[in-house]
Amino acid sequence: MERPRRLRINSGIRRLVREVTLEPKNMVWPLFVHRGSEPEEIASMPGQLRHSMSSLVEAAAKAAELGLGGVMVFGVLPQEEKNSVGSGAYDEHGLVQEAIRLIKQRVPQLTVMADTCLCEYTDHGHCGIVSGETVDNDATLELLAKTAVSQAAAGADIVAPSAMMDGQVGAIRNALDQAGFANVPILSYAVKFASAFYGPFRDAADSAPSFGDRNSYQMDPAAGYWDALREAEIDDREGADILMVKPALPYIDILPKLKERFNKPLAAYHVSGEFAMIKAAAANGWVDEKRLALESLTALRRAGAQFVLTYYAPEAAAWLAQ
Ligand code: PBG
């Protein structure tokens, strides 16, 4: 008889035959920074904060100490600083730019990524410039390129376009090269779905669209593999260095497809709603939080993600160290 159980018989043997690993370097921690002098809790994301500059530096130091793969910085702008063109996104001395400068100054060894998008900076909450009821793709490209250059100039090690505008990776690559940042890699949110799993993030960043939705630029969950592969192919061709799938677990089937096809590292974004669901179930005593979080992240590693953006990064790293 075939006895697969032989290789599960004790922890030593299980460890010996295990091929999927999850280490702190495989996790990147998304961090929010706001204008306030005190950090603020985010109700729908227990344990995560809208950081002040000083609590942000503390979080960055903790990330480095835990050996995380890096952090991704998101700015949360007060309403009165937002405008129709999202100029806060590409202000040389904007919130995120100053936050990145400070982290790189205090915790230079930490890899800092910047989310390159306009939705946290526009008064209408869309990821690009709005003309009538639609988002003007080509007019937005120039602003995304300026945003990426300003982030690189502030010291970002990696820029991560997430606006889902056609041509954004190429436009950003060109602009970075011309500005002397040929060595700054692009982590592209290549396969990004229009998802209800972003709900808590939009609370955290106050970035929900004030009218309409993101369905004309983010991907249709039911489109099928052709759309995922097409998006990844375009970004690959335009010079993305790392390809990301987002959300993570509902779209885990996309990762192996990309792994087969592209000779580039892959990432997955375990998004706010995925995090919030585990937290909520755990708070009710319905699941074992530690096991569920580590199991989810390990599954993403198995599917092909080199690293996972996850709000669980610091907790998971601490659990792994136990
Ligand atoms: C910006 C952006 C979003 C997220 C990451 N970058 C929001 C959105 O597209 O609405 C969501 C991340 C999360 O839910 O954790 N465009």
mmCIF file of C-alpha atoms and ligand atoms in Angstrom:
data_model
loop_
_atom_site.group_PDB
_atom_site.id
_atom_site.type_symbol
_atom_site.label_atom_id
_atom_site.label_comp_id
_atom_site.label_asym_id
_atom_site.label_seq_id
_atom_site.Cartn_x
_atom_site.Cartn_y
_atom_site.Cartn_z
ATOM 1 C CA MET A 1 0.000 0.000 0.000
ATOM 2 C CA GLU A 2 1.114 3.566 -0.631
ATOM 3 C CA ARG A 3 1.570 5.221 2.773
ATOM 4 C CA PRO A 4 1.944 9.001 2.425
ATOM 5 C CA ARG A 5 1.410 9.174 6.185
ATOM 6 C CA ARG A 6 4.926 7.767 6.677
ATOM 7 C CA LEU A 7 6.320 11.205 5.820
ATOM 8 C CA ARG A 8 3.981 12.906 8.297
ATOM 9 C CA ILE A 9 4.686 10.616 11.190
ATOM 10 C CA ASN A 10 6.653 13.034 13.357
ATOM 11 C CA SER A 11 7.706 16.651 13.326
ATOM 12 C CA GLY A 12 11.313 15.849 12.369
ATOM 13 C CA ILE A 13 10.256 14.006 9.228
ATOM 14 C CA ARG A 14 7.648 16.599 8.349
ATOM 15 C CA ARG A 15 10.287 19.291 8.633
ATOM 16 C CA LEU A 16 12.740 17.323 6.507
ATOM 17 C CA VAL A 17 10.405 16.962 3.529
ATOM 18 C CA ARG A 18 8.838 20.408 3.687
ATOM 19 C CA GLU A 19 9.761 22.519 0.658
ATOM 20 C CA VAL A 20 7.817 25.727 1.214
ATOM 21 C CA THR A 21 9.404 28.285 3.508
ATOM 22 C CA LEU A 22 8.088 31.468 5.043
ATOM 23 C CA GLU A 23 10.659 33.835 6.457
ATOM 24 C CA PRO A 24 10.497 37.446 7.598
ATOM 25 C CA LYS A 25 12.242 38.545 4.382
ATOM 26 C CA ASN A 26 9.258 37.174 2.450
ATOM 27 C CA MET A 27 6.952 39.733 4.040
ATOM 28 C CA VAL A 28 6.561 43.435 3.333
ATOM 29 C CA TRP A 29 4.610 45.580 5.780
ATOM 30 C CA PRO A 30 2.296 48.305 4.398
ATOM 31 C CA LEU A 31 2.404 51.430 6.602
ATOM 32 C CA PHE A 32 0.103 54.452 6.641
ATOM 33 C CA VAL A 33 1.350 57.903 7.552
ATOM 34 C CA HIS A 34 -0.810 60.944 8.234
ATOM 35 C CA ARG A 35 -0.254 64.579 9.189
ATOM 36 C CA GLY A 36 -1.144 64.200 12.852
ATOM 37 C CA SER A 37 1.406 64.303 15.637
ATOM 38 C CA GLU A 38 -0.166 61.220 17.228
ATOM 39 C CA PRO A 39 -0.787 57.812 15.653
ATOM 40 C CA GLU A 40 -4.439 56.883 15.130
ATOM 41 C CA GLU A 41 -6.022 53.467 15.270
ATOM 42 C CA ILE A 42 -7.815 52.111 12.204
ATOM 43 C CA ALA A 43 -11.059 50.522 13.363
ATOM 44 C CA SER A 44 -11.372 47.996 10.545
ATOM 45 C CA MET A 45 -7.701 46.969 10.714
ATOM 46 C CA PRO A 46 -7.004 46.080 14.352
ATOM 47 C CA GLY A 47 -3.429 46.817 15.383
ATOM 48 C CA GLN A 48 -2.604 48.904 12.287
ATOM 49 C CA LEU A 49 -2.119 52.644 12.651
ATOM 50 C CA ARG A 50 -2.230 55.858 10.734
ATOM 51 C CA HIS A 51 1.253 56.747 11.837
ATOM 52 C CA SER A 52 2.683 60.044 12.865
ATOM 53 C CA MET A 53 6.193 60.682 11.535
ATOM 54 C CA SER A 54 7.714 59.504 14.785
ATOM 55 C CA SER A 55 5.628 56.349 15.191
ATOM 56 C CA LEU A 56 6.363 55.611 11.517
ATOM 57 C CA VAL A 57 10.085 55.632 12.213
ATOM 58 C CA GLU A 58 9.500 53.306 15.180
ATOM 59 C CA ALA A 59 7.518 50.927 12.967
ATOM 60 C CA ALA A 60 10.277 51.040 10.348
ATOM 61 C CA ALA A 61 12.897 50.267 12.976
ATOM 62 C CA LYS A 62 10.790 47.337 14.160
ATOM 63 C CA ALA A 63 10.466 46.086 10.574
ATOM 64 C CA ALA A 64 14.248 46.167 10.194
ATOM 65 C CA GLU A 65 14.802 44.470 13.523
ATOM 66 C CA LEU A 66 12.389 41.681 12.611
ATOM 67 C CA GLY A 67 14.199 41.191 9.303
ATOM 68 C CA LEU A 68 11.168 41.968 7.133
ATOM 69 C CA GLY A 69 11.597 42.250 3.383
ATOM 70 C CA GLY A 70 10.659 45.904 3.572
ATOM 71 C CA VAL A 71 7.850 48.360 4.116
ATOM 72 C CA MET A 72 5.449 50.031 1.694
ATOM 73 C CA VAL A 73 4.469 53.597 2.568
ATOM 74 C CA PHE A 74 0.980 55.057 1.971
ATOM 75 C CA GLY A 75 0.063 58.676 2.669
ATOM 76 C CA VAL A 76 -3.226 59.712 4.241
ATOM 77 C CA LEU A 77 -3.888 63.323 3.357
ATOM 78 C CA PRO A 78 -6.374 65.598 5.106
ATOM 79 C CA GLN A 79 -9.303 66.499 2.835
ATOM 80 C CA GLU A 80 -8.226 70.135 2.594
ATOM 81 C CA GLU A 81 -4.880 69.138 1.039
ATOM 82 C CA LYS A 82 -6.495 67.075 -1.704
ATOM 83 C CA ASN A 83 -7.358 68.467 -5.128
ATOM 84 C CA SER A 84 -8.593 67.361 -8.514
ATOM 85 C CA VAL A 85 -5.124 66.540 -9.848
ATOM 86 C CA GLY A 86 -3.769 64.912 -6.693
ATOM 87 C CA SER A 87 -0.758 67.203 -6.544
ATOM 88 C CA GLY A 88 0.123 65.933 -3.072
ATOM 89 C CA ALA A 89 1.211 62.687 -4.718
ATOM 90 C CA TYR A 90 4.073 64.315 -6.637
ATOM 91 C CA ASP A 91 4.980 67.163 -4.321
ATOM 92 C CA GLU A 92 8.750 66.926 -3.778
ATOM 93 C CA HIS A 93 8.136 67.686 -0.118
ATOM 94 C CA GLY A 94 4.823 65.862 0.171
ATOM 95 C CA LEU A 95 3.813 63.680 3.094
ATOM 96 C CA VAL A 96 5.086 60.401 1.637
ATOM 97 C CA GLN A 97 8.258 61.960 0.247
ATOM 98 C CA GLU A 98 9.169 63.365 3.667
ATOM 99 C CA ALA A 99 8.216 60.098 5.342
ATOM 100 C CA ILE A 100 10.488 58.143 3.003
ATOM 101 C CA ARG A 101 13.351 60.608 3.561
ATOM 102 C CA LEU A 102 13.010 60.241 7.302
ATOM 103 C CA ILE A 103 12.901 56.429 7.223
ATOM 104 C CA LYS A 104 15.924 56.234 4.916
ATOM 105 C CA GLN A 105 17.781 58.602 7.205
ATOM 106 C CA ARG A 106 16.972 56.740 10.438
ATOM 107 C CA VAL A 107 16.741 53.145 9.214
ATOM 108 C CA PRO A 108 18.887 53.148 6.074
ATOM 109 C CA GLN A 109 19.197 49.359 5.815
ATOM 110 C CA LEU A 110 15.419 48.902 5.435
ATOM 111 C CA THR A 111 14.003 48.474 1.915
ATOM 112 C CA VAL A 112 11.369 51.156 1.410
ATOM 113 C CA MET A 113 8.702 50.882 -1.259
ATOM 114 C CA ALA A 114 6.312 53.615 -2.322
ATOM 115 C CA ASP A 115 2.801 53.058 -3.639
ATOM 116 C CA THR A 116 2.548 55.105 -6.822
ATOM 117 C CA CYS A 117 -1.073 56.182 -7.250
ATOM 118 C CA LEU A 118 -3.240 59.291 -7.022
ATOM 119 C CA CYS A 119 -6.330 58.044 -5.156
ATOM 120 C CA GLU A 120 -5.111 59.098 -1.708
ATOM 121 C CA TYR A 121 -4.457 62.613 -3.037
ATOM 122 C CA THR A 122 -7.385 63.421 -5.311
ATOM 123 C CA ASP A 123 -10.487 65.083 -3.865
ATOM 124 C CA HIS A 124 -12.681 62.707 -5.917
ATOM 125 C CA GLY A 125 -10.754 59.604 -4.785
ATOM 126 C CA HIS A 126 -10.082 58.188 -8.248
ATOM 127 C CA CYS A 127 -6.666 56.846 -9.206
ATOM 128 C CA GLY A 128 -6.236 59.365 -12.004
ATOM 129 C CA ILE A 129 -7.465 62.670 -13.399
ATOM 130 C CA VAL A 130 -11.179 62.721 -13.994
ATOM 131 C CA SER A 131 -12.719 64.110 -17.138
ATOM 132 C CA GLY A 132 -16.500 64.029 -17.047
ATOM 133 C CA GLU A 133 -17.394 60.699 -15.497
ATOM 134 C CA THR A 134 -14.295 58.818 -16.637
ATOM 135 C CA VAL A 135 -10.659 58.680 -15.671
ATOM 136 C CA ASP A 136 -8.422 60.168 -18.359
ATOM 137 C CA ASN A 137 -5.769 57.512 -18.844
ATOM 138 C CA ASP A 138 -3.164 59.393 -20.868
ATOM 139 C CA ALA A 139 -3.331 62.633 -18.906
ATOM 140 C CA THR A 140 -2.782 60.598 -15.740
ATOM 141 C CA LEU A 141 0.404 58.920 -16.986
ATOM 142 C CA GLU A 142 2.476 62.055 -16.698
ATOM 143 C CA LEU A 143 1.372 62.590 -13.100
ATOM 144 C CA LEU A 144 2.106 58.995 -12.140
ATOM 145 C CA ALA A 145 5.556 59.365 -13.692
ATOM 146 C CA LYS A 146 6.158 62.550 -11.684
ATOM 147 C CA THR A 147 4.960 60.773 -8.541
ATOM 148 C CA ALA A 148 7.394 57.898 -9.052
ATOM 149 C CA VAL A 149 10.312 60.272 -9.716
ATOM 150 C CA SER A 150 9.530 62.286 -6.573
ATOM 151 C CA GLN A 151 9.413 59.064 -4.543
ATOM 152 C CA ALA A 152 12.721 57.848 -5.961
ATOM 153 C CA ALA A 153 14.252 61.274 -5.312
ATOM 154 C CA ALA A 154 13.123 60.979 -1.690
ATOM 155 C CA GLY A 155 15.007 57.695 -1.431
ATOM 156 C CA ALA A 156 12.409 55.014 -2.203
ATOM 157 C CA ASP A 157 14.221 51.786 -3.081
ATOM 158 C CA ILE A 158 11.307 50.508 -5.168
ATOM 159 C CA VAL A 159 8.265 52.227 -6.690
ATOM 160 C CA ALA A 160 4.983 50.377 -7.021
ATOM 161 C CA PRO A 161 2.412 51.708 -9.499
ATOM 162 C CA SER A 162 -1.110 50.676 -8.493
ATOM 163 C CA ALA A 163 -3.376 52.991 -10.507
ATOM 164 C CA MET A 164 -4.146 50.455 -13.274
ATOM 165 C CA MET A 165 -3.688 53.037 -16.035
ATOM 166 C CA ASP A 166 -2.637 51.568 -19.382
ATOM 167 C CA GLY A 167 0.985 52.381 -20.144
ATOM 168 C CA GLN A 168 1.852 53.365 -16.577
ATOM 169 C CA VAL A 169 4.835 51.060 -16.199
ATOM 170 C CA GLY A 170 6.419 52.263 -19.437
ATOM 171 C CA ALA A 171 5.794 55.913 -18.612
ATOM 172 C CA ILE A 172 7.282 55.497 -15.140
ATOM 173 C CA ARG A 173 10.296 53.533 -16.412
ATOM 174 C CA ASN A 174 11.065 56.267 -18.961
ATOM 175 C CA ALA A 175 10.728 59.058 -16.442
ATOM 176 C CA LEU A 176 12.852 57.274 -13.834
ATOM 177 C CA ASP A 177 15.580 56.590 -16.391
ATOM 178 C CA GLN A 178 15.613 60.187 -17.575
ATOM 179 C CA ALA A 179 15.790 61.489 -14.025
ATOM 180 C CA GLY A 180 18.825 59.357 -13.231
ATOM 181 C CA PHE A 181 16.998 56.547 -11.421
ATOM 182 C CA ALA A 182 17.738 53.738 -13.859
ATOM 183 C CA ASN A 183 18.467 51.443 -10.923
ATOM 184 C CA VAL A 184 15.182 51.932 -9.104
ATOM 185 C CA PRO A 185 13.054 48.821 -9.736
ATOM 186 C CA ILE A 186 9.334 48.861 -10.483
ATOM 187 C CA LEU A 187 7.083 46.521 -8.520
ATOM 188 C CA SER A 188 3.998 46.551 -10.702
ATOM 189 C CA TYR A 189 0.530 45.891 -9.336
ATOM 190 C CA ALA A 190 0.126 44.147 -12.677
ATOM 191 C CA VAL A 191 -2.878 41.970 -11.944
ATOM 192 C CA LYS A 192 -5.130 44.067 -9.748
ATOM 193 C CA PHE A 193 -8.810 43.321 -9.459
ATOM 194 C CA ALA A 194 -11.716 45.658 -8.676
ATOM 195 C CA SER A 195 -12.278 44.103 -5.282
ATOM 196 C CA ALA A 196 -14.481 44.496 -2.231
ATOM 197 C CA PHE A 197 -11.481 43.245 -0.248
ATOM 198 C CA TYR A 198 -10.016 46.786 -0.340
ATOM 199 C CA GLY A 199 -12.797 48.104 1.923
ATOM 200 C CA PRO A 200 -10.806 48.552 5.144
ATOM 201 C CA PHE A 201 -7.882 50.148 3.262
ATOM 202 C CA ARG A 202 -10.156 52.801 1.837
ATOM 203 C CA ASP A 203 -11.274 53.583 5.395
ATOM 204 C CA ALA A 204 -7.674 53.694 6.536
ATOM 205 C CA ALA A 205 -6.482 55.903 3.690
ATOM 206 C CA ASP A 206 -9.732 57.773 3.183
ATOM 207 C CA SER A 207 -9.447 56.989 -0.517
ATOM 208 C CA ALA A 208 -12.866 55.670 -1.546
ATOM 209 C CA PRO A 209 -14.068 57.220 -4.821
ATOM 210 C CA SER A 210 -16.641 59.966 -4.179
ATOM 211 C CA PHE A 211 -18.647 58.916 -7.239
ATOM 212 C CA GLY A 212 -18.747 55.762 -9.329
ATOM 213 C CA ASP A 213 -16.310 52.916 -8.762
ATOM 214 C CA ARG A 214 -12.992 51.622 -10.084
ATOM 215 C CA ASN A 215 -14.494 49.099 -12.489
ATOM 216 C CA SER A 216 -13.333 50.950 -15.602
ATOM 217 C CA TYR A 217 -9.683 50.559 -14.664
ATOM 218 C CA GLN A 218 -9.271 47.735 -12.155
ATOM 219 C CA MET A 219 -9.850 44.203 -13.438
ATOM 220 C CA ASP A 220 -13.163 42.367 -13.516
ATOM 221 C CA PRO A 221 -12.952 39.399 -11.115
ATOM 222 C CA ALA A 222 -14.818 37.267 -13.640
ATOM 223 C CA ALA A 223 -12.814 38.244 -16.731
ATOM 224 C CA GLY A 224 -10.723 35.096 -16.859
ATOM 225 C CA TYR A 225 -7.045 34.360 -17.352
ATOM 226 C CA TRP A 226 -6.754 36.232 -20.645
ATOM 227 C CA ASP A 227 -7.008 39.565 -18.837
ATOM 228 C CA ALA A 228 -4.570 38.606 -16.077
ATOM 229 C CA LEU A 229 -2.024 37.303 -18.572
ATOM 230 C CA ARG A 230 -2.471 40.283 -20.849
ATOM 231 C CA GLU A 231 -1.908 42.767 -18.026
ATOM 232 C CA ALA A 232 1.159 40.856 -16.848
ATOM 233 C CA GLU A 233 2.548 40.608 -20.389
ATOM 234 C CA ILE A 234 2.166 44.327 -20.996
ATOM 235 C CA ASP A 235 3.862 45.225 -17.716
ATOM 236 C CA ASP A 236 6.593 42.676 -18.371
ATOM 237 C CA ARG A 237 7.246 44.254 -21.757
ATOM 238 C CA GLU A 238 7.112 47.798 -20.398
ATOM 239 C CA GLY A 239 9.851 46.933 -17.940
ATOM 240 C CA ALA A 240 8.247 45.904 -14.651
ATOM 241 C CA ASP A 241 10.879 44.207 -12.497
ATOM 242 C CA ILE A 242 8.469 42.392 -10.180
ATOM 243 C CA LEU A 243 4.860 41.421 -10.967
ATOM 244 C CA MET A 244 2.195 41.505 -8.292
ATOM 245 C CA VAL A 245 -1.219 39.905 -7.944
ATOM 246 C CA LYS A 246 -3.808 41.601 -5.734
ATOM 247 C CA PRO A 247 -5.865 40.605 -3.723
ATOM 248 C CA ALA A 248 -3.955 37.470 -2.795
ATOM 249 C CA LEU A 249 -5.943 34.423 -1.670
ATOM 250 C CA PRO A 250 -9.039 34.870 -3.884
ATOM 251 C CA TYR A 251 -6.686 35.102 -6.884
ATOM 252 C CA ILE A 252 -4.049 32.596 -5.789
ATOM 253 C CA ASP A 253 -4.617 30.598 -8.984
ATOM 254 C CA ILE A 254 -3.075 33.436 -11.026
ATOM 255 C CA LEU A 255 0.353 33.122 -9.389
ATOM 256 C CA PRO A 256 1.403 29.741 -10.870
ATOM 257 C CA LYS A 257 0.234 30.918 -14.298
ATOM 258 C CA LEU A 258 2.574 33.904 -14.079
ATOM 259 C CA LYS A 259 5.368 31.778 -12.633
ATOM 260 C CA GLU A 260 5.282 29.530 -15.703
ATOM 261 C CA ARG A 261 5.323 32.398 -18.112
ATOM 262 C CA PHE A 262 7.600 35.130 -16.799
ATOM 263 C CA ASN A 263 11.182 35.066 -15.618
ATOM 264 C CA LYS A 264 10.555 37.655 -12.965
ATOM 265 C CA PRO A 265 9.913 37.521 -9.241
ATOM 266 C CA LEU A 266 6.265 37.548 -8.203
ATOM 267 C CA ALA A 267 4.554 39.222 -5.285
ATOM 268 C CA ALA A 268 1.079 38.963 -3.799
ATOM 269 C CA TYR A 269 -0.804 41.575 -1.785
ATOM 270 C CA HIS A 270 -2.732 40.018 1.090
ATOM 271 C CA VAL A 271 -5.023 43.025 1.296
ATOM 272 C CA SER A 272 -6.855 44.845 4.047
ATOM 273 C CA GLY A 273 -10.089 42.843 3.756
ATOM 274 C CA GLU A 274 -8.216 39.553 3.904
ATOM 275 C CA PHE A 275 -6.452 40.781 7.046
ATOM 276 C CA ALA A 276 -9.659 42.137 8.581
ATOM 277 C CA MET A 277 -11.531 38.861 8.043
ATOM 278 C CA ILE A 278 -8.947 36.880 9.997
ATOM 279 C CA LYS A 279 -8.872 39.519 12.742
ATOM 280 C CA ALA A 280 -12.665 39.574 13.037
ATOM 281 C CA ALA A 281 -13.012 35.812 13.133
ATOM 282 C CA ALA A 282 -10.194 35.563 15.679
ATOM 283 C CA ALA A 283 -11.782 38.250 17.860
ATOM 284 C CA ASN A 284 -14.890 36.080 17.986
ATOM 285 C CA GLY A 285 -12.827 33.075 18.980
ATOM 286 C CA TRP A 286 -13.831 31.267 15.789
ATOM 287 C CA VAL A 287 -10.361 30.598 14.362
ATOM 288 C CA ASP A 288 -6.797 30.201 15.569
ATOM 289 C CA GLU A 289 -5.356 33.509 14.375
ATOM 290 C CA LYS A 290 -1.696 32.562 14.356
ATOM 291 C CA ARG A 291 -2.239 29.328 12.439
ATOM 292 C CA LEU A 292 -4.660 30.910 9.982
ATOM 293 C CA ALA A 293 -2.373 33.843 9.204
ATOM 294 C CA LEU A 294 0.746 31.697 8.786
ATOM 295 C CA GLU A 295 -1.168 29.139 6.727
ATOM 296 C CA SER A 296 -2.446 31.875 4.383
ATOM 297 C CA LEU A 297 1.009 33.361 3.867
ATOM 298 C CA THR A 298 2.598 29.953 3.374
ATOM 299 C CA ALA A 299 -0.010 29.097 0.721
ATOM 300 C CA LEU A 300 0.952 32.239 -1.193
ATOM 301 C CA ARG A 301 4.614 31.262 -1.035
ATOM 302 C CA ARG A 302 3.756 27.797 -2.361
ATOM 303 C CA ALA A 303 1.782 29.326 -5.234
ATOM 304 C CA GLY A 304 4.881 31.247 -6.323
ATOM 305 C CA ALA A 305 5.051 34.570 -4.494
ATOM 306 C CA GLN A 306 8.604 35.549 -3.623
ATOM 307 C CA PHE A 307 7.156 37.937 -1.074
ATOM 308 C CA VAL A 308 3.765 38.950 0.265
ATOM 309 C CA LEU A 309 2.616 42.416 1.223
ATOM 310 C CA THR A 310 0.792 41.812 4.447
ATOM 311 C CA TYR A 311 -0.435 43.711 7.475
ATOM 312 C CA TYR A 312 0.454 40.545 9.381
ATOM 313 C CA ALA A 313 4.169 41.024 8.631
ATOM 314 C CA PRO A 314 5.356 42.036 12.119
ATOM 315 C CA GLU A 315 3.094 39.595 13.984
ATOM 316 C CA ALA A 316 3.956 36.745 11.634
ATOM 317 C CA ALA A 317 7.684 37.457 11.925
ATOM 318 C CA ALA A 318 7.391 37.382 15.701
ATOM 319 C CA TRP A 319 5.421 34.096 15.568
ATOM 320 C CA LEU A 320 8.063 32.567 13.281
ATOM 321 C CA ALA A 321 10.784 33.550 15.726
ATOM 322 C CA GLN A 322 9.070 31.743 18.636
HETATM 323 C C1 PBG B 1 -4.124 52.435 -4.306
HETATM 324 C C2 PBG B 1 -4.146 51.178 -3.525
HETATM 325 C C3 PBG B 1 -5.229 50.501 -2.931
HETATM 326 C C4 PBG B 1 -4.705 49.427 -2.219
HETATM 327 C C5 PBG B 1 -3.335 49.455 -2.416
HETATM 328 N N1 PBG B 1 -2.999 50.531 -3.242
HETATM 329 C C6 PBG B 1 -6.675 50.853 -2.902
HETATM 330 C C7 PBG B 1 -7.525 50.691 -4.070
HETATM 331 O O1 PBG B 1 -7.100 50.301 -5.158
HETATM 332 O O2 PBG B 1 -8.688 51.048 -3.911
HETATM 333 C C8 PBG B 1 -5.494 48.454 -1.398
HETATM 334 C C9 PBG B 1 -4.711 47.696 -0.400
HETATM 335 C C10 PBG B 1 -5.501 46.979 0.631
HETATM 336 O O3 PBG B 1 -6.737 46.811 0.540
HETATM 337 O O4 PBG B 1 -4.866 46.524 1.584
HETATM 338 N N2 PBG B 1 -4.745 52.396 -5.533
#
